[in-house]
XYZ file of C-alpha atoms in Angstrom:
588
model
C -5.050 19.826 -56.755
C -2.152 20.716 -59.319
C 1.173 20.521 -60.412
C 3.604 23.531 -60.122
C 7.003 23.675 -60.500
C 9.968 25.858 -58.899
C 12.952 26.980 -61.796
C 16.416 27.901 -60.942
C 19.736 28.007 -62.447
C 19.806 24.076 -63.067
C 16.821 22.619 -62.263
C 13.117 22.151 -62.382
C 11.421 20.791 -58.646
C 8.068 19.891 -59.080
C 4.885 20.305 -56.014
C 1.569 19.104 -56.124
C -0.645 21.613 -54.640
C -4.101 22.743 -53.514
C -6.034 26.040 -53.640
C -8.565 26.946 -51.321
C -9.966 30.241 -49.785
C -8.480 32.520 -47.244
C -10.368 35.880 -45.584
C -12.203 35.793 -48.966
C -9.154 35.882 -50.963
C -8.289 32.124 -53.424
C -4.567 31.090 -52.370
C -2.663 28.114 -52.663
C -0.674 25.535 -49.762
C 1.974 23.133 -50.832
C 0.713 19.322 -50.441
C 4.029 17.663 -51.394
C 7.399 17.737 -53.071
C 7.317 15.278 -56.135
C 11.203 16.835 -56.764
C 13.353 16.834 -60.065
C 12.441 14.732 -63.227
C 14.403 12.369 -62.410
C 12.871 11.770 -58.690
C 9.271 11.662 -60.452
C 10.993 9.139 -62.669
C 11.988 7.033 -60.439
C 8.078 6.798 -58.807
C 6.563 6.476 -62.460
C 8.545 4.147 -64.466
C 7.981 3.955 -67.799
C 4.948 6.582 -68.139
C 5.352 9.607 -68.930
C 6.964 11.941 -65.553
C 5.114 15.426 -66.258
C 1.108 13.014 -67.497
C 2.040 10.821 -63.872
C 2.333 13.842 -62.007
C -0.627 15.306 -63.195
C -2.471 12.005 -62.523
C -1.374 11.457 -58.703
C -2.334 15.088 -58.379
C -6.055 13.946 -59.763
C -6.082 10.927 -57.133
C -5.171 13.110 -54.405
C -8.184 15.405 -55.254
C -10.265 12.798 -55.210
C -9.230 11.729 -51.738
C -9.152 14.745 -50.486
C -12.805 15.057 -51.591
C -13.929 11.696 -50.360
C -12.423 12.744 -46.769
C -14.244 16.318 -46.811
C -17.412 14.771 -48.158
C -20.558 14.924 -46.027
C -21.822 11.770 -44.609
C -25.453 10.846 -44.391
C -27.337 8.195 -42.952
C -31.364 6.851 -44.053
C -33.163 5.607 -42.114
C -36.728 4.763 -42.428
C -39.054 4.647 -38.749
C -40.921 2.256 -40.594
C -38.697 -0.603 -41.512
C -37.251 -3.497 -39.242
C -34.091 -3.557 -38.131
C -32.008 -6.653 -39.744
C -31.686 -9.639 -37.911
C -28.391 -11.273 -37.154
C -26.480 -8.030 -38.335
C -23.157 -6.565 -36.138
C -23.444 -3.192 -36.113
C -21.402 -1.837 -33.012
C -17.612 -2.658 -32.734
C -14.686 -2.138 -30.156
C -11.586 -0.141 -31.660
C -9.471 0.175 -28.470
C -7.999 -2.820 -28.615
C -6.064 -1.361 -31.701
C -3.979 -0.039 -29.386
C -3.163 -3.116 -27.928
C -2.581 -4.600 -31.230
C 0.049 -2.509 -31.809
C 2.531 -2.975 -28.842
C 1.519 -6.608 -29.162
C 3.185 -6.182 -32.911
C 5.782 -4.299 -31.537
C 6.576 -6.840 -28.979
C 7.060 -9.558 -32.389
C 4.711 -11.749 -30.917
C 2.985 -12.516 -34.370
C 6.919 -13.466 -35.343
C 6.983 -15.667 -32.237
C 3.869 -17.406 -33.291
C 4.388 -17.726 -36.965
C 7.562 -19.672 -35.571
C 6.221 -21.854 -33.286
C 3.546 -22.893 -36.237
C 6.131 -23.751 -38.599
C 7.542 -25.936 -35.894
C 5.270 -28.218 -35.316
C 3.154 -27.953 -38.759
C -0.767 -27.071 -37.911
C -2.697 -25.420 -39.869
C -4.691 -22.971 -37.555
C -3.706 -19.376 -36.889
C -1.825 -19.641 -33.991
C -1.003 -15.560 -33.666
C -4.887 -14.647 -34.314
C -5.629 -17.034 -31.440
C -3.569 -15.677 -29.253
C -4.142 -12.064 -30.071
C -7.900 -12.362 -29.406
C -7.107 -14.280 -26.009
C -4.755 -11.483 -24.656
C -7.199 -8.610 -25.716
C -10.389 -10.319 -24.355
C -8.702 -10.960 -21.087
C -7.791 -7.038 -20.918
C -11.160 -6.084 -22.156
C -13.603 -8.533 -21.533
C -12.036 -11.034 -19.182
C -13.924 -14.265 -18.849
C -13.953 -18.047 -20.052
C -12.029 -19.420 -23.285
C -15.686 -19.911 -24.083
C -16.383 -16.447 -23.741
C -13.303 -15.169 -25.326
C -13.941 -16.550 -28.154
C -17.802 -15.055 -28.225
C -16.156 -11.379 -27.178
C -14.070 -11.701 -29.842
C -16.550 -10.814 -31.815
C -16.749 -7.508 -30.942
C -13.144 -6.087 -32.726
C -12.941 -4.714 -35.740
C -10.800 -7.507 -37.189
C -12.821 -10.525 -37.180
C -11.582 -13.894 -35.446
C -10.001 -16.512 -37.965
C -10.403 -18.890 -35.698
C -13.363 -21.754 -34.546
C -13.467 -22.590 -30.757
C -12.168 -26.076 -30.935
C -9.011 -24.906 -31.851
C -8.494 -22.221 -29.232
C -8.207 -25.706 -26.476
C -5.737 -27.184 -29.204
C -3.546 -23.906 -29.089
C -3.475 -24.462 -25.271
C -0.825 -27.742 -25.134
C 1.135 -25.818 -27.455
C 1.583 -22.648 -25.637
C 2.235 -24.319 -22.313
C 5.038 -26.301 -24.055
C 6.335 -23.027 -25.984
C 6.321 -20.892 -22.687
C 9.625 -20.134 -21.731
C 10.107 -19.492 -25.133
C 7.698 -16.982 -25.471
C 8.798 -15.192 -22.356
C 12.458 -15.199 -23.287
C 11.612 -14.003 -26.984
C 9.270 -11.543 -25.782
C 12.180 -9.908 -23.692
C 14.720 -10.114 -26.602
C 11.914 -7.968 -28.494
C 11.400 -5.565 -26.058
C 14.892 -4.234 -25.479
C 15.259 -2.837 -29.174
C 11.221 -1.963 -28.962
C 10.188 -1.173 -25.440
C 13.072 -0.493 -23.649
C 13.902 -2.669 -20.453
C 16.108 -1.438 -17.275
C 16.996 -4.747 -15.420
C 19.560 -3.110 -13.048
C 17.441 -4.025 -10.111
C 14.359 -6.656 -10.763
C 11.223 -7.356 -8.151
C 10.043 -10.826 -7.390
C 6.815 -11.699 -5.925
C 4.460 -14.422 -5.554
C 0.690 -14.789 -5.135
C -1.573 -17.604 -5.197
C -4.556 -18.209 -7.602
C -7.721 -20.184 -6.769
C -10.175 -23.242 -8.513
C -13.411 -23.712 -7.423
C -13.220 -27.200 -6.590
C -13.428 -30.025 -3.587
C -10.443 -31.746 -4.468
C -6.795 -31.230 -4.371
C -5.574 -32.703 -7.860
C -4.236 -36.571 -7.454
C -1.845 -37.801 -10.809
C -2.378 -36.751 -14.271
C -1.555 -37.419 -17.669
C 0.865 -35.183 -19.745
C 0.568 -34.457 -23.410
C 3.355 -37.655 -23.429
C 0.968 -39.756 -21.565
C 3.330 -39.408 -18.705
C 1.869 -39.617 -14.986
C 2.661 -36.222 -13.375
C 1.540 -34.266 -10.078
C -1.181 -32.000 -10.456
C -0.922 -28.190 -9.764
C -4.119 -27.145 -8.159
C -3.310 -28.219 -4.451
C -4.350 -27.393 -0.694
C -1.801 -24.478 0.384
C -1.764 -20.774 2.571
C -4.326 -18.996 -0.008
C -3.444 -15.541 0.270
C -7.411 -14.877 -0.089
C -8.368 -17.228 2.866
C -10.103 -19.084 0.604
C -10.810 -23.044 1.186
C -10.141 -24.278 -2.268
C -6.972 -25.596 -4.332
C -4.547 -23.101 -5.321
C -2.012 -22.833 -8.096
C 1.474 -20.574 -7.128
C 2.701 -17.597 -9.570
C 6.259 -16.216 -9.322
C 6.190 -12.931 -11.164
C 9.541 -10.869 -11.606
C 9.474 -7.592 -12.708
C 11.814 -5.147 -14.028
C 12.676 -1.295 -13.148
C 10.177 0.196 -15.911
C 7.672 -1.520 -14.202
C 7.065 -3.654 -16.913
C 6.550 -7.679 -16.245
C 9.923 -9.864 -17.436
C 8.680 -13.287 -16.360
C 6.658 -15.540 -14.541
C 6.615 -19.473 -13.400
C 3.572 -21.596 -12.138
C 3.761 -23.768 -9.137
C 1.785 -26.788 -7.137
C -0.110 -24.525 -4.480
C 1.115 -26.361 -1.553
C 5.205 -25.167 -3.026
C 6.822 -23.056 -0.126
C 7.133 -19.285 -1.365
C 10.889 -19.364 -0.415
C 11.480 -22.533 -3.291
C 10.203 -20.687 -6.322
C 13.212 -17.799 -6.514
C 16.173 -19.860 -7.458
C 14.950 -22.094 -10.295
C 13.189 -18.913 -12.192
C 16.211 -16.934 -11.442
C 18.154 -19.525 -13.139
C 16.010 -19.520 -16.172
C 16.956 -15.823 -16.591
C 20.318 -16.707 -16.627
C 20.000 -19.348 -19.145
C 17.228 -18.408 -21.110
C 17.643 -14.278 -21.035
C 21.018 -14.077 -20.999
C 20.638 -12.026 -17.078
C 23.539 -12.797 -15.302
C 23.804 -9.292 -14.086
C 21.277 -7.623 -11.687
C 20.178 -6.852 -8.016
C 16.922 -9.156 -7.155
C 14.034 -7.094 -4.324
C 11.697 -8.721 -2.457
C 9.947 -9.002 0.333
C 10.641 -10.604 3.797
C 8.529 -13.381 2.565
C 10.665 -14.470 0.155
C 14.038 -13.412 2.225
C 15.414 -16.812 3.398
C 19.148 -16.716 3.893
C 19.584 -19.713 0.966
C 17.920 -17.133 -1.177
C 20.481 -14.643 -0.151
C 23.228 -16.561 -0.486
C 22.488 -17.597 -4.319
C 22.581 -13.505 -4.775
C 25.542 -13.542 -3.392
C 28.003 -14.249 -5.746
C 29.848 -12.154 -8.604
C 27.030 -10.019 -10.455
C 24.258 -10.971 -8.490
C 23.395 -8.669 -5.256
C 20.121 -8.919 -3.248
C 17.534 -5.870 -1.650
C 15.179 -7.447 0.818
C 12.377 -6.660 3.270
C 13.972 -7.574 7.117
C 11.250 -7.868 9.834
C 12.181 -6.101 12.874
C 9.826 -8.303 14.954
C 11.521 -11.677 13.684
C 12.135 -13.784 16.421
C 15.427 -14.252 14.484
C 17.122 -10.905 14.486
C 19.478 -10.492 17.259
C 17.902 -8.396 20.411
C 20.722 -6.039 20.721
C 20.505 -5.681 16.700
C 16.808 -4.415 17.654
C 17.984 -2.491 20.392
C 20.483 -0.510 17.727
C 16.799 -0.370 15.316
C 14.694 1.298 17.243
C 17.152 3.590 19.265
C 16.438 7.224 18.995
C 20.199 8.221 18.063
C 22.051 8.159 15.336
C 19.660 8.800 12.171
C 20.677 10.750 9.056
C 18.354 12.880 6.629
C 19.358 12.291 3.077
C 21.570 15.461 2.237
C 22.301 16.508 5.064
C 25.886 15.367 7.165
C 25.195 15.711 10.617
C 22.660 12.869 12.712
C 19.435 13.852 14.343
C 17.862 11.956 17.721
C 14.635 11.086 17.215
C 11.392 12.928 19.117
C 13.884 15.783 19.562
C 13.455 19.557 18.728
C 15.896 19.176 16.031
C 13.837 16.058 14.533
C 10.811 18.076 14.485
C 12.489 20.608 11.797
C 13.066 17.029 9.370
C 10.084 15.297 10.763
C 8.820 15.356 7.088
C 11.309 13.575 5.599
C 12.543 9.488 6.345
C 15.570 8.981 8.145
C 17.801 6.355 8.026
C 20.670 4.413 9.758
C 22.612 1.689 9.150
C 25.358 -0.977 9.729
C 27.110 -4.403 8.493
C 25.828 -7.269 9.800
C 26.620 -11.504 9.560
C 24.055 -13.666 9.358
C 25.396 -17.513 9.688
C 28.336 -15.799 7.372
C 26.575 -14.043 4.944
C 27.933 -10.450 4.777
C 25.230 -7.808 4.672
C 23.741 -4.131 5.220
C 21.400 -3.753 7.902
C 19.306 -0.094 6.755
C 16.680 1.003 9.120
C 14.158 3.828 8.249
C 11.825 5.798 10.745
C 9.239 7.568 9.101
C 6.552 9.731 10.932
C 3.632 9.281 7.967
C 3.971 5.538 8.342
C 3.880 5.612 12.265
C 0.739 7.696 11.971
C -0.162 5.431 9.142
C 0.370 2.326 11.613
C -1.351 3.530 14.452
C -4.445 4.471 12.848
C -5.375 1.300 11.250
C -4.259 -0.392 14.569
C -6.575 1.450 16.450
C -9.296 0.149 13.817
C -8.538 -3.284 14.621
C -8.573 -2.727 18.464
C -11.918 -1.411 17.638
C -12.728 -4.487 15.938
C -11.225 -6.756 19.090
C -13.443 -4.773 21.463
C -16.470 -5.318 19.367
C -15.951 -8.877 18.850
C -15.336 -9.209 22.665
C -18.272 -6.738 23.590
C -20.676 -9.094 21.345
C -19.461 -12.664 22.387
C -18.032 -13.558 18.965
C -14.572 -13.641 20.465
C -12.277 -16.032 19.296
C -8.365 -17.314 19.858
C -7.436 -17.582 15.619
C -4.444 -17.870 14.075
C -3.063 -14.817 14.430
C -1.256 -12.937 10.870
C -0.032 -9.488 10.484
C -3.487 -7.558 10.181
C -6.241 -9.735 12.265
C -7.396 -8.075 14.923
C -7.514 -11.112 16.841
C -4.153 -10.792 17.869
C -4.861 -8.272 20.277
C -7.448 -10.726 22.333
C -6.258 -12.529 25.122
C -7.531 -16.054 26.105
C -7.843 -16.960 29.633
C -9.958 -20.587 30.902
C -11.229 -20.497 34.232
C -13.195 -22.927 36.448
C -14.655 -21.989 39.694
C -13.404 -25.319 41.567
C -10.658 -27.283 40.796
C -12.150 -29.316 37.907
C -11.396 -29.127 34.301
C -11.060 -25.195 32.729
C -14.699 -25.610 30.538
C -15.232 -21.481 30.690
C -13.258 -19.191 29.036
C -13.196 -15.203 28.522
C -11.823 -12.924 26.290
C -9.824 -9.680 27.184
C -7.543 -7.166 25.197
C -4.051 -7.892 24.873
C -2.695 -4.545 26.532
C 1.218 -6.294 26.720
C 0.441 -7.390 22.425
C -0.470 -3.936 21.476
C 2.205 -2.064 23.496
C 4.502 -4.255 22.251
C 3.421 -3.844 18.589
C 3.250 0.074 19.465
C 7.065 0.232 19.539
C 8.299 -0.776 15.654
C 5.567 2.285 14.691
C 7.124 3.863 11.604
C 10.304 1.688 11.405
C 11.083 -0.450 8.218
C 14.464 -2.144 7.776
C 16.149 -3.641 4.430
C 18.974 -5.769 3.986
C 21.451 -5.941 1.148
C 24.944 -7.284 0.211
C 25.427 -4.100 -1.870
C 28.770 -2.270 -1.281
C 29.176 1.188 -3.247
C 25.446 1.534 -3.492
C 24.076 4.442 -0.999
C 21.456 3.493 1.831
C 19.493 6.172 0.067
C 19.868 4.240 -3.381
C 18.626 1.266 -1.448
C 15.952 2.770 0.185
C 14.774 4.266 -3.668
C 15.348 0.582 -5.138
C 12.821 -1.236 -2.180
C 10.053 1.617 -2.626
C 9.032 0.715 -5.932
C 8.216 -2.911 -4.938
C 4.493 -1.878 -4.744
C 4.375 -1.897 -8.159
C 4.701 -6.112 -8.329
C 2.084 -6.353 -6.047
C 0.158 -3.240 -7.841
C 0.579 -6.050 -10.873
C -1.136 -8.848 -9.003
C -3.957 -6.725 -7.903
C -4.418 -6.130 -11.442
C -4.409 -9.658 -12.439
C -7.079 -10.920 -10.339
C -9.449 -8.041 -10.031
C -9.080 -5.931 -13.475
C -8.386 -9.142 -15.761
C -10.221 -11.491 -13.365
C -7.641 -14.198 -14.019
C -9.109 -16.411 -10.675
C -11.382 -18.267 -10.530
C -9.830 -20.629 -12.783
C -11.999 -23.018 -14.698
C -9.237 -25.560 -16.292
C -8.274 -29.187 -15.247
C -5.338 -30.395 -17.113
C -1.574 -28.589 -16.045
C -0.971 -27.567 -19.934
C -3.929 -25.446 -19.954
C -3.626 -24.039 -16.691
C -0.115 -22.682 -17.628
C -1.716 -21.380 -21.021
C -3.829 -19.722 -18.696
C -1.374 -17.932 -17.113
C 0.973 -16.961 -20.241
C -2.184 -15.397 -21.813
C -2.893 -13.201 -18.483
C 1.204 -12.291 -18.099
C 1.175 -11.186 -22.183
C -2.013 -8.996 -21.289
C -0.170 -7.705 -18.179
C 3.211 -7.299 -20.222
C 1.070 -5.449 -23.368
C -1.174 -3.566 -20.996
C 1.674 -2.169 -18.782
C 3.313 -1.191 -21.814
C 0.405 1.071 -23.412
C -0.119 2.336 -20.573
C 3.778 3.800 -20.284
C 3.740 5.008 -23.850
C 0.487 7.174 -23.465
C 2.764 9.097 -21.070
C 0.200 10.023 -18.879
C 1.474 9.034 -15.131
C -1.734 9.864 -12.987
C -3.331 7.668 -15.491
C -4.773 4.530 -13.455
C -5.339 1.308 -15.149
C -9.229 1.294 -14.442
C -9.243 4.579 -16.113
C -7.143 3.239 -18.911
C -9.321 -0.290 -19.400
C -12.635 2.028 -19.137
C -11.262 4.008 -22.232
C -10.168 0.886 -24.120
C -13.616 -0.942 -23.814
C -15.499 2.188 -24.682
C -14.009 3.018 -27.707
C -16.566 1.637 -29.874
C -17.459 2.497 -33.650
C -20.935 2.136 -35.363
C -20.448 0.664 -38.859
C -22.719 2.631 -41.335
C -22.965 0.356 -44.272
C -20.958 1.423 -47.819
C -19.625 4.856 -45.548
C -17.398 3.841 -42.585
C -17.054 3.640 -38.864
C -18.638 6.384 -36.514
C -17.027 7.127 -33.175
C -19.912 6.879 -30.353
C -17.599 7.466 -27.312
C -16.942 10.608 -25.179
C -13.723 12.083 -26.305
C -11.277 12.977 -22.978
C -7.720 13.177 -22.839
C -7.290 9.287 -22.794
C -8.944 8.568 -25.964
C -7.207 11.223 -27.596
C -3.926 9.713 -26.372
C -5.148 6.657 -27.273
C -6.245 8.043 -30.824
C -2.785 9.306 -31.198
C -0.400 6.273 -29.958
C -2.358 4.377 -33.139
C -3.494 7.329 -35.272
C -5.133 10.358 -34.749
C -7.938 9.158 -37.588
C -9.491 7.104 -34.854
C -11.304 10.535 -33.375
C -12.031 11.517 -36.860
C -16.359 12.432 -37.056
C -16.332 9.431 -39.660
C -13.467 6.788 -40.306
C -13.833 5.788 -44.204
C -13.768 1.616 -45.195
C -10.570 2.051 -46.623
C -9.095 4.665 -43.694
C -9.881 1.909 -41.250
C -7.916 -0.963 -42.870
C -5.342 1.531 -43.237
C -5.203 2.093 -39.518
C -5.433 -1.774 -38.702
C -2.775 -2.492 -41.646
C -0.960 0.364 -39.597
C -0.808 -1.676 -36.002
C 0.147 -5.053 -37.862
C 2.929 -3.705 -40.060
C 4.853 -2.096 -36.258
C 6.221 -5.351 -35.860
């Protein structure tokens, strides 16, 4: 490369540029503009401008030549491999790195160090623990061993991952809140209308936790206790309260005993984002599970507005109120002015779409919207996997394995009806199993009807309706949690850890949902997404680089290109690489 320089009336620009050969023909590119004297004086100092010029232009060759240069690797078929020696390492997690920069969480940590005065690396800990559990989900034991694997060595011994536990239990609304303050400059949050869920995690234990010491030395109850394990599962449970925002991004979370009711978590989180997020504003969705009217009435009030899941078949709702729900007239189709009947010619020509109707309602003097929607998918949707569990019933009955359960919303057991019998008139010690004809006819009727309820005024039913259909996403988020990061079984004792636990897996969640919604690639599932991650990895060749041995797709090239597009070069060079890690720290 060279210097050349551009005259005019008044002044002198200077370029560094490079000559190469074009359809046989030597011509020249422009590489950069150095600019006036003055400009290159203002790089250079002291030296000389016109001798520094000519120097950078010398380094840049060099560069230019190292990058181009052909790499080549010896090996000898008969020498032994060393012993003990690394050679293959994971680079995906680079892109984790660098949202989890983004998000200031090495800020957050350097804080909370300074705080209370220790001496390990709080933020390295913590890093490695959020990308293992994406990438390699498993044990603080293992995390630490998995570690390993990343580019950027741990800094940390194992000891002092269990020390950093107390600490970010303690520190954990903090984090949470701080987090969010980072992400509205960084990420971008939409909190008009937040989703709550909850969802239960299990130990593999006997024993329901009795008292336990604190970090104080405090007696306190334990969490892992006997409650409705959404798994069926017989062991101690822990509670999560997750609430998530309109991105679909996580905002925050709370841990529970397992035997809390559902209904009891909402409030006291929803006061910590007032308090601690500054959230005084929103509209809070969820389900019917978590729709008791005291939760209601708390969103009732100036700012606050609720969206939740009503059953039809609640023994609760008023009969003629069901009556007015599943009546054929009286639906709208969104655009459209005039009402259509149901099962009508005319509702054949919108059978397509989901209709709605609705009405004000008082519940024990709480205000609200009743909206009802009839869909003809979801009918067809409900009375196919019905028939599948009559199938199941019959079976069950056919092969003697009948039995009168506790009946939920999809066990087929439900639909079997228990009758004792005696031929004299002694003690009923016989008993046989039919179908449930009245159950399943009865069931048959809410087929493709969904209602909501909500205290909002100016918003449309069709606004509503759009608001409630992205709660799938929460409980997308919990599916993700348990089967993609594995965060159950849980394999810690003490309440501080357990909650560590938990704000390691909701950072993952937080940092994972965010990649994935800044690779822009919608279709893109989060298996697909993990699968790409843990397969980017690099061979090291000694003195040269890092090779790429993964198959390049559209995901690692979006991947490549969120951190840089180096990462899919043929060879990445010593000094390249620590440029790209440098690169992901330096976001923050």
């Amino acid at each position: 490369m060279y210097i050349s320089t551009s005259k005019s009336k008044n002044v002198t620009i200077y370029y560094v540029c490079k000559s190469f050969r074009k359809d046989g023909a030597t011509t020249s590119k422009r590489i950069e503009t150095l600019g006036t004297i003055d400009d290159i004086r203002k790089r250079c100092g002291e030296a000389d401008p016109i001798e520094w010029a000519r120097n950078y232009a010398k380094e840049l060759t060099a560069k230019d030549k190292a990058e181009q240069r052909a790499v080549t690797l010896s090996l000898r078929p008969g020498l032994q491999m060393s012993m003990n020696e690394q050679k293959m390492f994971n680079g995906g997690y680079l892109a984790l790195s660098k949202v989890y920069h983004q998000l200031g969480l090495d800020r957050i940590c350097d804080g909370i160090s300074t705080k209370y005065g220790f001496e390990y690396d709080l933020d390295n800990i913590l890093s490695n623990l959020i990308y293992t559990r994406v990438l390699y989900p498993g044990s603080k034991f293992s995390s630490f061993a998995e570690s390993h694997r990343f580019i950027e060595q741990p800094r940390f011994k194992l000891e002092e991952i269990y020390r950093s536990l107390s600490v970010l239990a303690k520190e954990s609304d903090y984090i949470q809140s701080q987090v969010f303050r980072n992400s509205l400059s960084t990420v971008g949050r939409d909190t008009s209308v937040i989703y709550y869920d909850c969802s239960n995690f299990f130990f593999e234990i006997e024993q329901a936790d009795t008292l336990q010491k604190n970090t104080k030395g405090d007696l306190e109850p334990g969490l892992r206790q006997y409650g409705h394990s959404k798994e069926h599962r017989p062991n101690p449970i822990v509670q999560m309260g997750l609430f998530m925002d309109r991105n679909g991004l996580p905002l925050a979370f709370c841990i529970d005993p397992g035997n809390t009711a559902e209904t009891r978590t909402l409030i006291p989180l929803e006061k910590k984002l007032d308090t601690d997020f500054g959230m005084s504003d929103c509209v809070v969705c969820t389900d019917a599970g978590l729709s008791s009217l005291s939760n209601r009435r708390f969103n009732n009030r100036q700012g606050r507005h609720f969206i939740t899941v009503q059953s039809l078949k609640d023994k609760k709702i008023a009969p003629h109120l069901q009556r007015w729900a599943l009546s054929p007239e009286g639906w709208h189709v969104s655009g459209q002015d005039n009402t259509v009947t149901l099962f009508t010619e005319e509702f054949e020509k919108v059978s397509d779409k989901v209709l709605y109707k609705e009405r004000w309602i008082n519940e024990n003097n709480l205000e609200q919207r009743l909206i009802v929607t009839y869909s003809q998918k979801y009918a067809l949707y409900q009375r196919t996997l019905r028939q599948q569990q009559i199938e199941r019933a019959l079976k069950s009955i056919k092969n003697g394995t009948a039995r009168r359960k506790k009946k939920s919303a999809n066990d087929a057991s439900r639909f079997i009806a228990e009758t004792h019998y005696t031929d004299s008139a002694e003690i009923a010690e016989n008993t046989s199993y039919t179908l449930d004809l009245e159950a399943i006819e009865n069931e048959a009727r809410f087929d493709g009807f969904y209602a909501i309820c909500s205290n909002l005024e100016e918003e449309s039913a069709v606004g509503i309706i759009r608001a409630n259909s992205q709660r799938w996403e929460i409980e997308d988020m919990f599916r993700t949690l348990k089967t993609e990061f594995e965060s159950r079984p849980v394999y810690l004792r003490r309440n501080d850890r357990i909650i560590a636990h938990f704000i390691t897996c909701f950072l993952a969640l937080l940092i994972f949902k965010t990649l994935k919604l800044r690779l822009g690639q919608p279709d893109l599932t989060t298996t697909a997404l993990r699968k790409a991650l843990i397969g980017m990895d690099y061979l090291k060749i000694w003195g040269e680089g890092y090779m790429p041995v993964f198959k390049g797709d559209d995901t690692t090239t979006a991947i490549a290109s969120f951190v840089d597009p180096a990462l899919q070069n043929q060879v990445i060079t010593m000094k390249n690489m620590k440029v790209i890690v440098k690169s992901c720290v330096k976001v923050g």
